[in-house]
Amino acid sequence: MATVLVIGSGIAGLVAAIHASERHDVVVVTKDVLGQSNTRYAQGGIAGVMFDDDRVEDHIRDTLLAGAGLCDEDAVRVLCTEGPARIRELIDFGVSFDRDGADFAKGLEAAHSYPRVLHAGGDATGAAIETALVTTLAARAVPVLEHTFLRDLLVDHGAVHGALLQSTERGVFTIEADHVILATGGLGQLYPYTTNPSVATGDGAAAALRAGAVLADVEFVQFHPTALTLPGSFLVSEAVRGEGAVLRDAAGRRFMVGLHPDAELAPRDVVARGIAEAMAAQGGRPVTLDATSLGAERLAARFPGIDEQIRASGVDWSTTPVEVAPAAHYWMGGIATDLDGRTSVPGLFAVGEVARTGVHGANRLASNSLLEGAVFAARAVAAIDAERGGAQDHRPVLPPHTERIDLAPSGGQSDSAPSTITPFSREALHTVMWAHAGLVRDASGLRAAKQTLDGWARSTASSASAAESTRAAEDANLLLLARSVVAAALHRTESRGAHARDDFPLIDAAQAQPVAVSSAPVPHPTLPEDHPLVNGTVLAPC
Ligand code: SIN
C-alpha cells in the first residue's frame, strides 16, 4: 500500500482517486470545491466506440487526422481501445447517458466519421459525470481537502515526494506522498476569452516545470469556435452544429461552405480561424450561429443548459441567430507523460488536460478529452500498482527526435535594451496573449510578446514574497506558462493544427515532432527557498 496524493478533481483526478482508493491511502486536494472543474462544464459529451457499426480503427483514424500529424499513435491506440471500458465504468459509477429507445443517443461532432459522442442531460455531460464521480468518491470515504491551492511540488534528489499547499484554514503546509498525481487541468485563464472556469490557471503544469518536469506541445491551444459573446464566454457546444445549426456572417452568408468540404463541421481550428477571418472582414463584429432550423422544442430538449443561457441573455435562438466568437477552450500541450501518466520526474504522474500524452497532437478531436482523463487516470494507478510490485521498465515520455527549448527560470538576461513596459497585471497578460499568441501568430508579434513576458518575469521574480496571495501565485504560474507557449510558438515555424502562423502558413513535414520545454528546477517565485515550511511540517491526511 502506498500514499497517493491526487491534486485536482475533474474526471481525471476523480477516476484516479477512485481507482487508487482500492489499494492505497489517498488524499484528494482541490483548489475550489470538489465538483468545480473544467469537466463540470463539458457539454458535447464523451467519444468512444459504443455502437456495433462503429469501429475502433475509425476512431483512431479520426483522432490522428484531427491531430495534424503530431499525435503519438500508440497513445491514440490506447485511448480508443480502452475508452469503451472506461465509459462502461462511468456508467457503473452512476452516469446515465441519454438514450434513444434502447440504445444510447448518438451525438455527432466535428471531424468524427461516426456519431459516437455519448451525452447526458442533453448538454450537461460533464456535470453528470462529475456528480457521479463525486458521489462514488464520497462512498469510499476518501479524504478531500477543498479550497486548497498547490503552491509547489516537494522535490528531493530529483524525485517528487509530496506537495506544498495553502489554504485559508491551514495556511501553508505540506503533504508527503509516495506518488503525486497531478490532474489540475488547463490554462484557459491565459486568455481574456475562455470557456474555462476561473480555476484554470495552469498551476499543476507550472509547478511541474519548476520541479524539473518536461512539458511538450505547449504551443497548441485550442480555441472553441462558438462561445457566446457575453462575459464568461459561455460555450455553445459543437453538438449544436452537429444537429444542423450553421454559421453566418453579417450578410447572412454561410462563410464556412467555401472554406472546407465539411463546412461548419470542419476540424475545430479550421472553423475557429474561419470565424476570426469573417469577423475581421466585418470590422470585428461577431458572426452568428443560426440554429433556427432546429425549432424551439428540439433546442430546449437537446440543449437545455445552452437554451437557458441564451434565453437569459434575451435572445430567442429558435427564431434569431445568436452572436458567437472563438474563445480559448483546451490545451493540447502539458506535462509530457508516457502511456501510463508517468512524467519525466520520478514520483510525479500527470493525467487529464494537464498532461501531454500525445493523443491530441496539434488539435484535439471533439469529446476526446473526457475520454483521455478517464483512460489515462486508470492507467496511472495501474502503473503505480505495477511499480509497487517491482516493475521497472517504461518508455521515455517523448520520442528521441523531440526538439528542446530551455526556459531561463525567471526571464533570463535581457537580450535587448530595457524598454518601458506596461506593469504586469492579469489583464495586461491577457492583452499580450490574445494579440500575439492567440488564433493566428507571427514572428514579430511573438518576439514582442517574449520581450514583454520576460521583462515581467524579471521584475516579478525580484519582488516575490511568501505572504503573497494565491492570486499572485496563479499570476506567476500563468506568466511562466505564457513564456513557455510563446517560446514554443516562436520555435515552430509552420502552421499545424491549432498553431497558425501568418508568416509560415503551410505545414512543414520536417517539423512533425513535438517541441519540449524545460527549465532548471526552481522554487516557487513567491516562496523563498528558506521558507520554514518547505522542509518542515508534514500534515497527516485528515
Ligand atoms: C463542445 O461541446 O463543443 C465541446 C466538446 C469538447 O470540447 O470536446
Coordinates of C-alpha atoms and ligand atoms in Angstrom, one line a residue:
M1 CA 0.0 0.0 0.0
A2 CA 1.3 3.5 -1.0
T3 CA 0.3 7.0 -0.1
V4 CA -1.1 8.7 -3.2
L5 CA -1.8 12.5 -3.3
V6 CA -4.2 13.4 -6.1
I7 CA -4.3 17.1 -7.0
G8 CA -7.4 18.2 -9.0
S9 CA -10.9 17.0 -9.1
G10 CA -12.1 16.8 -12.7
I11 CA -12.7 13.5 -14.4
A12 CA -9.0 12.5 -14.4
G13 CA -8.4 13.3 -10.7
L14 CA -11.6 11.6 -9.5
V15 CA -11.1 8.5 -11.6
A16 CA -7.5 8.3 -10.4
A17 CA -8.6 8.7 -6.7
I18 CA -11.4 6.2 -7.0
H19 CA -9.1 3.6 -8.6
A20 CA -6.2 4.3 -6.2
S21 CA -8.6 4.1 -3.2
E22 CA -9.0 0.4 -3.9
R23 CA -5.4 -0.4 -2.8
H24 CA -3.8 2.8 -1.4
D25 CA -4.1 5.6 1.1
V26 CA -5.4 8.5 -1.0
V27 CA -5.9 12.2 -0.3
V28 CA -7.5 14.5 -2.9
V29 CA -6.7 18.2 -2.9
T30 CA -8.7 20.6 -4.9
K31 CA -8.5 24.3 -5.4
D32 CA -12.2 25.1 -5.2
V33 CA -15.0 22.7 -4.1
L34 CA -14.9 19.1 -5.2
G35 CA -17.4 19.5 -8.0
Q36 CA -15.7 22.5 -9.6
S37 CA -13.5 21.8 -12.6
N38 CA -13.4 22.1 -16.4
T39 CA -15.1 18.7 -16.6
R40 CA -18.2 20.1 -15.0
Y41 CA -18.7 22.5 -18.0
A42 CA -18.2 19.9 -20.7
Q43 CA -21.3 19.9 -22.9
G44 CA -20.9 17.9 -26.0
G45 CA -20.0 14.6 -24.4
I46 CA -17.6 11.7 -24.4
A47 CA -16.4 10.0 -27.6
G48 CA -16.0 6.2 -27.7
V49 CA -16.8 3.2 -29.8
M50 CA -20.0 2.1 -28.2
F51 CA -22.1 1.0 -31.2
D52 CA -21.8 -2.2 -33.2
D53 CA -21.5 -0.5 -36.5
D54 CA -18.7 1.8 -35.3
R55 CA -15.0 0.7 -35.3
V56 CA -12.1 1.5 -33.0
E57 CA -9.9 1.8 -36.1
D58 CA -12.2 4.6 -37.3
H59 CA -12.0 6.5 -34.0
I60 CA -8.2 6.1 -34.2
R61 CA -8.1 7.5 -37.7
D62 CA -10.3 10.5 -36.9
T63 CA -8.2 11.3 -33.9
L64 CA -5.0 11.1 -35.9
L65 CA -6.4 13.2 -38.7
A66 CA -7.5 15.9 -36.3
G67 CA -4.1 15.9 -34.7
A68 CA -2.4 17.0 -37.9
G69 CA 0.5 14.6 -37.9
L70 CA 1.6 15.2 -34.4
C71 CA -0.2 12.5 -32.4
D72 CA 1.6 9.7 -30.7
E73 CA -0.1 6.8 -32.5
D74 CA 0.5 4.3 -29.6
A75 CA -1.2 6.7 -27.2
V76 CA -4.2 7.2 -29.6
R77 CA -4.5 3.4 -29.9
V78 CA -4.6 3.1 -26.1
L79 CA -7.2 5.9 -25.9
C80 CA -9.6 4.5 -28.5
T81 CA -9.1 0.8 -27.5
E82 CA -9.5 1.3 -23.7
G83 CA -12.1 4.1 -24.0
P84 CA -15.2 1.9 -24.2
A85 CA -14.3 0.0 -21.0
R86 CA -13.8 3.3 -19.2
I87 CA -17.2 4.6 -20.5
R88 CA -18.9 1.4 -19.2
E89 CA -17.1 2.0 -15.8
L90 CA -18.6 5.6 -15.7
I91 CA -22.0 4.0 -16.3
D92 CA -21.3 1.7 -13.3
F93 CA -20.3 4.7 -11.3
G94 CA -23.8 6.1 -12.0
V95 CA -23.6 8.2 -15.1
S96 CA -26.8 8.0 -17.0
F97 CA -26.1 8.7 -20.7
D98 CA -29.0 9.9 -22.8
R99 CA -30.9 7.2 -24.6
D100 CA -32.8 6.9 -27.9
G101 CA -35.1 4.0 -27.2
A102 CA -33.0 1.0 -26.1
D103 CA -29.7 2.4 -27.5
F104 CA -27.6 5.3 -26.4
A105 CA -28.4 8.5 -28.2
K106 CA -25.8 9.3 -30.8
G107 CA -24.1 12.7 -31.0
L108 CA -22.1 14.0 -33.9
E109 CA -19.3 16.5 -33.5
A110 CA -16.8 18.0 -35.9
A111 CA -14.2 15.7 -37.7
H112 CA -15.9 12.4 -36.4
S113 CA -16.7 10.0 -39.2
Y114 CA -19.4 8.4 -37.0
P115 CA -21.8 9.9 -34.4
R116 CA -20.0 8.3 -31.5
V117 CA -20.4 11.0 -28.9
L118 CA -22.4 10.0 -25.9
H119 CA -24.1 12.8 -23.9
A120 CA -26.0 13.1 -20.7
G121 CA -28.7 15.6 -19.6
G122 CA -28.7 16.8 -23.2
D123 CA -25.8 19.2 -22.9
A124 CA -24.8 18.5 -19.3
T125 CA -22.5 15.6 -19.8
G126 CA -19.6 17.0 -17.7
A127 CA -21.9 17.8 -14.8
A128 CA -23.4 14.3 -14.9
I129 CA -20.0 12.7 -14.9
E130 CA -18.7 15.0 -12.2
T131 CA -21.7 14.3 -9.9
A132 CA -21.5 10.5 -10.3
L133 CA -17.7 10.5 -9.6
V134 CA -18.1 12.8 -6.5
T135 CA -20.8 10.5 -5.2
T136 CA -18.6 7.4 -5.8
L137 CA -15.6 9.0 -4.1
A138 CA -17.7 10.1 -1.1
A139 CA -18.9 6.5 -0.7
R140 CA -15.3 5.4 -0.4
A141 CA -14.6 7.9 2.4
V142 CA -11.5 9.3 0.6
P143 CA -10.3 12.4 2.4
V144 CA -10.7 15.6 0.4
L145 CA -9.1 19.0 1.1
E146 CA -11.2 21.6 -0.7
H147 CA -10.1 25.3 -1.2
T148 CA -6.5 24.1 -1.1
F149 CA -4.0 25.6 -3.6
L150 CA -1.0 23.9 -4.9
R151 CA 2.0 26.2 -4.2
D152 CA 4.7 23.8 -5.4
L153 CA 5.8 20.2 -5.5
L154 CA 8.3 18.8 -3.0
V155 CA 11.4 17.6 -4.7
D156 CA 14.2 15.7 -3.1
H157 CA 17.1 14.2 -5.1
G158 CA 15.3 14.7 -8.3
A159 CA 12.1 12.9 -7.2
V160 CA 8.7 14.3 -6.2
H161 CA 7.6 13.2 -2.7
G162 CA 4.7 15.5 -1.9
A163 CA 3.3 19.0 -2.3
L164 CA 3.4 22.4 -0.7
L165 CA -0.1 23.5 -0.3
Q166 CA -2.0 26.5 1.0
S167 CA -5.5 27.1 2.3
T168 CA -7.2 29.8 4.4
E169 CA -7.9 27.2 7.1
R170 CA -4.4 25.7 7.4
G171 CA -2.1 28.3 6.0
V172 CA 0.9 26.9 4.1
F173 CA 1.5 23.2 4.7
T174 CA 2.9 20.1 3.1
I175 CA 1.6 16.6 2.4
E176 CA 4.2 13.9 1.8
A177 CA 3.3 11.0 -0.5
D178 CA 4.9 8.2 -2.4
H179 CA 3.2 9.3 -5.6
V180 CA 1.7 12.6 -6.6
I181 CA -0.9 12.5 -9.4
L182 CA -1.5 16.0 -11.0
A183 CA -4.9 16.4 -12.5
T184 CA -5.1 20.1 -12.4
G185 CA -6.5 20.9 -15.8
G186 CA -5.5 23.5 -18.4
L187 CA -4.6 27.2 -18.7
G188 CA -7.6 28.9 -20.3
Q189 CA -7.2 31.8 -18.0
L190 CA -4.1 32.9 -20.0
Y191 CA -6.6 34.4 -22.4
P192 CA -9.3 37.1 -21.9
Y193 CA -11.9 35.0 -23.7
T194 CA -12.2 31.4 -22.4
T195 CA -14.8 28.8 -21.9
N196 CA -12.8 27.6 -18.8
P197 CA -13.7 28.4 -15.3
S198 CA -11.6 30.8 -13.2
V199 CA -9.6 27.9 -11.6
A200 CA -7.9 27.0 -14.9
T201 CA -4.7 28.9 -14.3
G202 CA -2.2 26.1 -15.1
D203 CA -1.0 25.6 -11.5
G204 CA 0.0 22.0 -11.9
A205 CA 1.9 22.4 -15.2
A206 CA 3.8 25.4 -13.8
A207 CA 4.7 23.6 -10.6
A208 CA 5.8 20.5 -12.6
L209 CA 8.0 22.7 -14.8
R210 CA 9.6 24.3 -11.7
A211 CA 10.1 20.8 -10.3
G212 CA 12.1 19.9 -13.4
A213 CA 9.4 18.1 -15.5
V214 CA 9.4 18.5 -19.2
L215 CA 6.4 20.0 -20.9
A216 CA 5.5 19.5 -24.6
D217 CA 3.2 20.6 -27.4
V218 CA 2.5 23.8 -25.3
E219 CA 2.1 26.0 -28.4
F220 CA -1.1 24.1 -29.2
V221 CA -4.1 25.9 -27.6
Q222 CA -7.5 25.0 -28.9
F223 CA -9.9 27.9 -29.5
H224 CA -13.5 26.7 -29.5
P225 CA -15.3 28.3 -32.4
T226 CA -18.5 29.2 -30.8
A227 CA -18.7 30.9 -27.4
L228 CA -21.4 33.4 -26.6
T229 CA -20.1 37.0 -26.9
L230 CA -21.1 37.7 -23.3
P231 CA -18.9 38.0 -20.2
G232 CA -17.8 34.4 -19.3
S233 CA -17.7 33.3 -22.9
F234 CA -20.4 30.6 -22.3
L235 CA -19.7 27.6 -24.6
V236 CA -22.2 26.7 -27.3
S237 CA -21.5 23.1 -28.0
E238 CA -20.2 21.9 -31.3
A239 CA -23.1 19.4 -31.0
V240 CA -25.4 22.2 -31.9
R241 CA -23.7 22.4 -35.3
G242 CA -23.7 18.6 -35.3
E243 CA -27.5 18.8 -35.1
G244 CA -27.7 21.1 -38.1
A245 CA -27.0 24.7 -36.9
V246 CA -24.9 26.8 -39.4
L247 CA -22.6 29.8 -39.1
R248 CA -23.4 33.1 -41.0
D249 CA -21.5 36.4 -41.4
A250 CA -23.2 39.8 -41.2
A251 CA -24.5 39.4 -44.7
G252 CA -26.2 36.1 -43.8
R253 CA -23.7 34.1 -45.9
R254 CA -22.6 30.6 -44.8
F255 CA -18.9 31.5 -45.0
M256 CA -17.6 28.1 -43.9
V257 CA -19.1 26.4 -47.0
G258 CA -16.3 27.9 -49.2
L259 CA -13.6 27.2 -46.7
H260 CA -13.8 23.4 -46.1
P261 CA -15.7 20.5 -47.5
D262 CA -17.2 19.8 -44.1
A263 CA -18.2 23.4 -43.7
E264 CA -19.4 24.1 -40.1
L265 CA -18.2 20.6 -39.1
A266 CA -14.6 21.0 -40.2
P267 CA -12.0 20.5 -37.6
R268 CA -12.2 23.0 -34.7
D269 CA -9.1 25.0 -35.6
V270 CA -10.4 25.5 -39.2
V271 CA -13.8 26.7 -38.0
A272 CA -12.3 29.0 -35.4
R273 CA -10.0 30.6 -37.9
G274 CA -12.8 30.8 -40.4
I275 CA -14.8 32.8 -37.9
A276 CA -11.9 35.0 -37.0
E277 CA -11.4 35.9 -40.7
A278 CA -15.1 36.6 -41.1
M279 CA -15.1 38.8 -38.0
A280 CA -12.0 40.7 -39.3
A281 CA -13.8 41.2 -42.7
Q282 CA -16.8 42.8 -40.9
G283 CA -14.8 45.1 -38.6
G284 CA -14.6 42.7 -35.6
R285 CA -18.4 42.1 -35.3
P286 CA -19.2 38.6 -34.2
V287 CA -20.6 36.1 -36.6
T288 CA -23.9 34.3 -35.8
L289 CA -24.8 30.7 -35.2
D290 CA -28.1 30.0 -36.9
A291 CA -30.0 27.2 -35.1
T292 CA -33.4 28.3 -36.1
S293 CA -33.9 25.2 -38.3
L294 CA -33.9 23.1 -35.2
G295 CA -37.0 24.7 -33.7
A296 CA -37.8 25.7 -30.1
E297 CA -38.9 22.3 -28.8
R298 CA -35.8 20.5 -30.1
L299 CA -33.4 23.2 -28.8
A300 CA -34.9 23.1 -25.4
A301 CA -34.9 19.3 -25.2
R302 CA -31.5 18.6 -26.7
F303 CA -29.6 21.6 -25.2
P304 CA -31.4 22.6 -22.0
G305 CA -28.4 24.4 -20.5
I306 CA -27.5 26.3 -23.6
D307 CA -31.1 27.2 -24.2
E308 CA -31.5 28.6 -20.8
Q309 CA -28.3 30.6 -21.0
I310 CA -29.1 32.1 -24.4
R311 CA -32.7 32.9 -23.5
A312 CA -31.5 34.5 -20.3
S313 CA -29.4 36.9 -22.5
G314 CA -32.6 38.0 -24.1
V315 CA -32.3 36.1 -27.4
D316 CA -34.8 33.6 -28.7
W317 CA -32.4 31.4 -30.7
S318 CA -35.2 29.4 -32.2
T319 CA -36.1 32.4 -34.3
T320 CA -33.0 34.6 -34.2
P321 CA -29.3 33.6 -34.9
V322 CA -27.1 34.2 -31.8
E323 CA -23.8 36.0 -31.8
V324 CA -20.7 33.8 -31.3
A325 CA -16.9 34.2 -31.4
P326 CA -13.9 31.9 -30.6
A327 CA -12.6 31.5 -27.1
A328 CA -9.7 29.6 -25.6
H329 CA -11.0 26.2 -24.7
Y330 CA -8.4 23.4 -24.3
W331 CA -4.7 23.0 -24.0
M332 CA -3.3 20.1 -26.2
G333 CA 0.1 20.5 -24.5
G334 CA 1.1 19.9 -21.0
I335 CA 3.4 17.8 -18.9
A336 CA 4.9 15.1 -21.1
T337 CA 4.0 11.7 -20.0
D338 CA 4.4 8.1 -21.1
L339 CA 1.5 5.8 -21.8
D340 CA 0.9 5.4 -18.1
G341 CA 0.9 9.0 -16.9
R342 CA 4.5 9.0 -15.7
T343 CA 6.2 12.3 -16.1
S344 CA 10.0 12.8 -16.5
V345 CA 10.3 13.3 -12.7
P346 CA 10.1 10.1 -10.6
G347 CA 7.1 10.1 -8.2
L348 CA 5.1 12.5 -10.4
F349 CA 2.2 11.5 -12.6
A350 CA 0.0 13.7 -14.7
V351 CA -3.4 12.9 -16.1
G352 CA -6.2 14.7 -18.0
E353 CA -5.7 18.1 -19.6
V354 CA -2.6 19.0 -17.6
A355 CA -0.8 16.0 -19.3
R356 CA 0.6 15.8 -22.8
T357 CA 0.1 12.1 -23.5
G358 CA 0.3 12.6 -27.3
V359 CA -3.3 11.7 -28.0
H360 CA -4.3 15.2 -29.3
G361 CA -1.3 16.2 -31.4
A362 CA -1.8 19.6 -32.8
N363 CA -5.6 19.6 -32.5
R364 CA -7.9 17.6 -30.2
L365 CA -10.8 15.8 -31.7
A366 CA -14.1 16.9 -30.1
S367 CA -15.1 14.9 -27.0
N368 CA -11.8 13.0 -26.7
S369 CA -10.8 15.0 -23.6
L370 CA -13.2 13.4 -21.0
L371 CA -12.2 10.0 -22.5
E372 CA -8.5 10.8 -22.2
G373 CA -9.0 11.8 -18.5
A374 CA -10.7 8.5 -17.6
V375 CA -8.4 6.2 -19.7
F376 CA -5.0 7.6 -18.5
A377 CA -6.1 8.1 -14.9
A378 CA -6.9 4.4 -14.6
R379 CA -3.6 3.6 -16.3
A380 CA -1.6 5.8 -14.0
V381 CA -3.0 4.0 -11.0
A382 CA -2.3 0.6 -12.6
A383 CA 1.3 1.8 -13.2
I384 CA 1.7 2.7 -9.5
D385 CA 0.5 -0.8 -8.6
A386 CA 3.0 -2.3 -11.1
E387 CA 5.8 -0.1 -9.7
R388 CA 5.0 -1.2 -6.2
G389 CA 5.2 -4.8 -7.5
G390 CA 8.7 -4.1 -8.7
A391 CA 8.1 -3.3 -12.4
Q392 CA 10.8 -1.0 -13.7
D393 CA 10.7 -0.7 -17.4
H394 CA 8.8 2.1 -19.0
R395 CA 9.3 4.1 -22.2
P396 CA 10.6 7.7 -22.4
V397 CA 8.0 10.4 -22.1
L398 CA 8.9 11.9 -25.5
P399 CA 10.3 10.5 -28.8
P400 CA 14.0 10.8 -29.4
H401 CA 13.6 13.3 -32.2
T402 CA 11.8 15.9 -30.0
E403 CA 13.1 19.5 -30.3
R404 CA 14.1 21.0 -27.0
I405 CA 13.8 24.5 -25.5
D406 CA 15.3 25.5 -22.1
L407 CA 13.5 28.3 -20.5
A408 CA 15.5 30.7 -18.3
P409 CA 13.9 30.3 -14.9
S410 CA 13.0 34.0 -14.3
G411 CA 13.1 35.8 -17.6
G412 CA 16.9 35.3 -18.2
Q413 CA 19.2 38.1 -19.4
S414 CA 17.6 40.8 -21.4
D415 CA 18.8 40.4 -25.0
S416 CA 17.8 43.9 -25.9
A417 CA 17.9 47.4 -24.3
P418 CA 15.4 47.6 -21.4
S419 CA 12.2 49.0 -22.8
T420 CA 9.4 50.7 -20.9
I421 CA 6.7 48.0 -20.5
T422 CA 3.3 48.1 -19.0
P423 CA 3.4 46.9 -15.4
F424 CA 2.3 43.3 -15.0
S425 CA -1.4 42.6 -14.4
R426 CA -3.6 39.6 -15.4
E427 CA -5.4 41.9 -17.8
A428 CA -2.1 43.1 -19.4
L429 CA -1.1 39.4 -19.8
H430 CA -4.4 38.7 -21.5
T431 CA -3.9 41.5 -23.9
V432 CA -0.5 40.2 -24.9
M433 CA -1.5 36.6 -25.3
W434 CA -4.7 37.4 -27.3
A435 CA -2.9 39.7 -29.6
H436 CA 0.3 37.7 -30.2
A437 CA -0.2 34.1 -29.1
G438 CA -3.9 33.6 -30.0
L439 CA -5.6 32.1 -33.0
V440 CA -3.0 33.4 -35.5
R441 CA 0.6 34.3 -34.7
D442 CA 3.7 35.7 -36.4
A443 CA 7.3 36.2 -35.6
S444 CA 7.2 39.9 -34.8
G445 CA 4.2 39.6 -32.5
L446 CA 5.7 36.6 -30.8
R447 CA 9.0 38.3 -30.3
A448 CA 7.3 41.4 -28.9
A449 CA 5.3 39.1 -26.5
K450 CA 8.5 37.3 -25.5
Q451 CA 10.2 40.6 -24.6
T452 CA 7.3 41.8 -22.5
L453 CA 6.8 38.4 -20.7
D454 CA 10.5 38.1 -20.0
G455 CA 10.5 41.6 -18.6
W456 CA 7.6 40.8 -16.4
A457 CA 9.3 37.6 -15.2
R458 CA 12.4 39.5 -14.2
S459 CA 10.5 42.2 -12.4
T460 CA 8.1 39.9 -10.6
A461 CA 10.9 37.4 -9.6
S462 CA 12.7 40.2 -7.6
S463 CA 9.5 41.4 -5.8
A464 CA 8.3 38.0 -4.7
S465 CA 7.2 37.4 -1.1
A466 CA 5.9 34.4 0.8
A467 CA 3.0 36.4 2.1
E468 CA 1.6 36.9 -1.4
S469 CA -1.9 35.7 -2.2
T470 CA -2.9 32.7 -4.2
R471 CA -3.9 35.2 -6.9
A472 CA -0.3 36.3 -7.1
A473 CA 0.8 32.7 -7.2
E474 CA -1.7 32.0 -10.0
D475 CA -0.3 35.0 -11.9
A476 CA 3.2 33.6 -11.6
N477 CA 2.0 30.3 -12.9
L478 CA 0.2 31.9 -15.9
L479 CA 3.3 34.0 -16.7
L480 CA 5.6 31.0 -16.6
L481 CA 3.3 29.1 -19.0
A482 CA 2.8 32.1 -21.2
R483 CA 6.5 32.3 -21.6
S484 CA 6.5 28.6 -22.5
V485 CA 3.7 28.9 -25.0
V486 CA 5.4 31.9 -26.7
A487 CA 8.8 30.3 -26.8
A488 CA 7.4 27.1 -28.4
A489 CA 5.2 29.1 -30.8
L490 CA 8.3 31.1 -32.0
H491 CA 10.2 27.9 -32.4
R492 CA 7.5 26.2 -34.6
T493 CA 7.9 28.0 -37.9
E494 CA 5.0 26.3 -39.7
S495 CA 1.2 26.2 -39.4
R496 CA -0.1 22.9 -38.0
G497 CA -3.5 22.3 -36.3
A498 CA -4.3 24.9 -33.7
H499 CA -0.9 26.6 -34.2
A500 CA -1.3 29.0 -37.1
R501 CA 1.5 31.3 -38.3
D502 CA 0.7 34.1 -40.7
D503 CA 4.4 34.2 -41.7
F504 CA 4.6 30.4 -42.2
P505 CA 1.1 29.5 -43.5
L506 CA 2.0 25.9 -44.6
I507 CA 2.6 22.7 -42.7
D508 CA 6.3 21.7 -42.8
A509 CA 6.8 17.9 -42.9
A510 CA 10.2 18.4 -41.4
Q511 CA 8.6 19.8 -38.2
A512 CA 6.4 16.8 -37.4
Q513 CA 7.8 16.3 -34.0
P514 CA 7.0 17.7 -30.6
V515 CA 8.7 20.7 -29.1
A516 CA 9.6 20.2 -25.4
V517 CA 10.1 22.9 -22.9
S518 CA 12.0 22.5 -19.7
S519 CA 13.5 24.8 -17.1
A520 CA 16.1 24.4 -14.4
P521 CA 14.3 23.3 -11.2
V522 CA 13.4 26.4 -9.2
P523 CA 11.4 27.0 -6.0
H524 CA 8.1 28.9 -6.5
P525 CA 8.9 32.5 -7.1
T526 CA 6.5 33.6 -4.4
L527 CA 8.1 31.4 -1.8
P528 CA 11.7 31.9 -0.7
E529 CA 13.9 28.7 -0.6
D530 CA 14.4 29.1 3.1
H531 CA 10.7 29.2 3.9
P532 CA 10.4 27.3 7.1
L533 CA 7.6 25.1 5.9
V534 CA 9.3 23.9 2.8
N535 CA 11.3 21.4 4.8
G536 CA 9.0 21.3 7.7
T537 CA 5.5 20.3 8.7
V538 CA 4.1 17.1 7.3
L539 CA 0.4 17.0 7.6
A540 CA -1.1 13.6 8.2
P541 CA -4.1 13.2 5.9
C542 CA -7.2 14.1 7.8
Ligands
SIN1 C1 -18.4 21.0 -27.2 O1 -19.4 20.6 -26.7 O2 -18.4 21.6 -28.3 C2 -17.1 20.8 -26.5 C3 -16.7 19.4 -26.6 C4 -15.2 19.3 -26.5 O3 -14.6 20.2 -26.1 O4 -14.7 18.2 -26.8

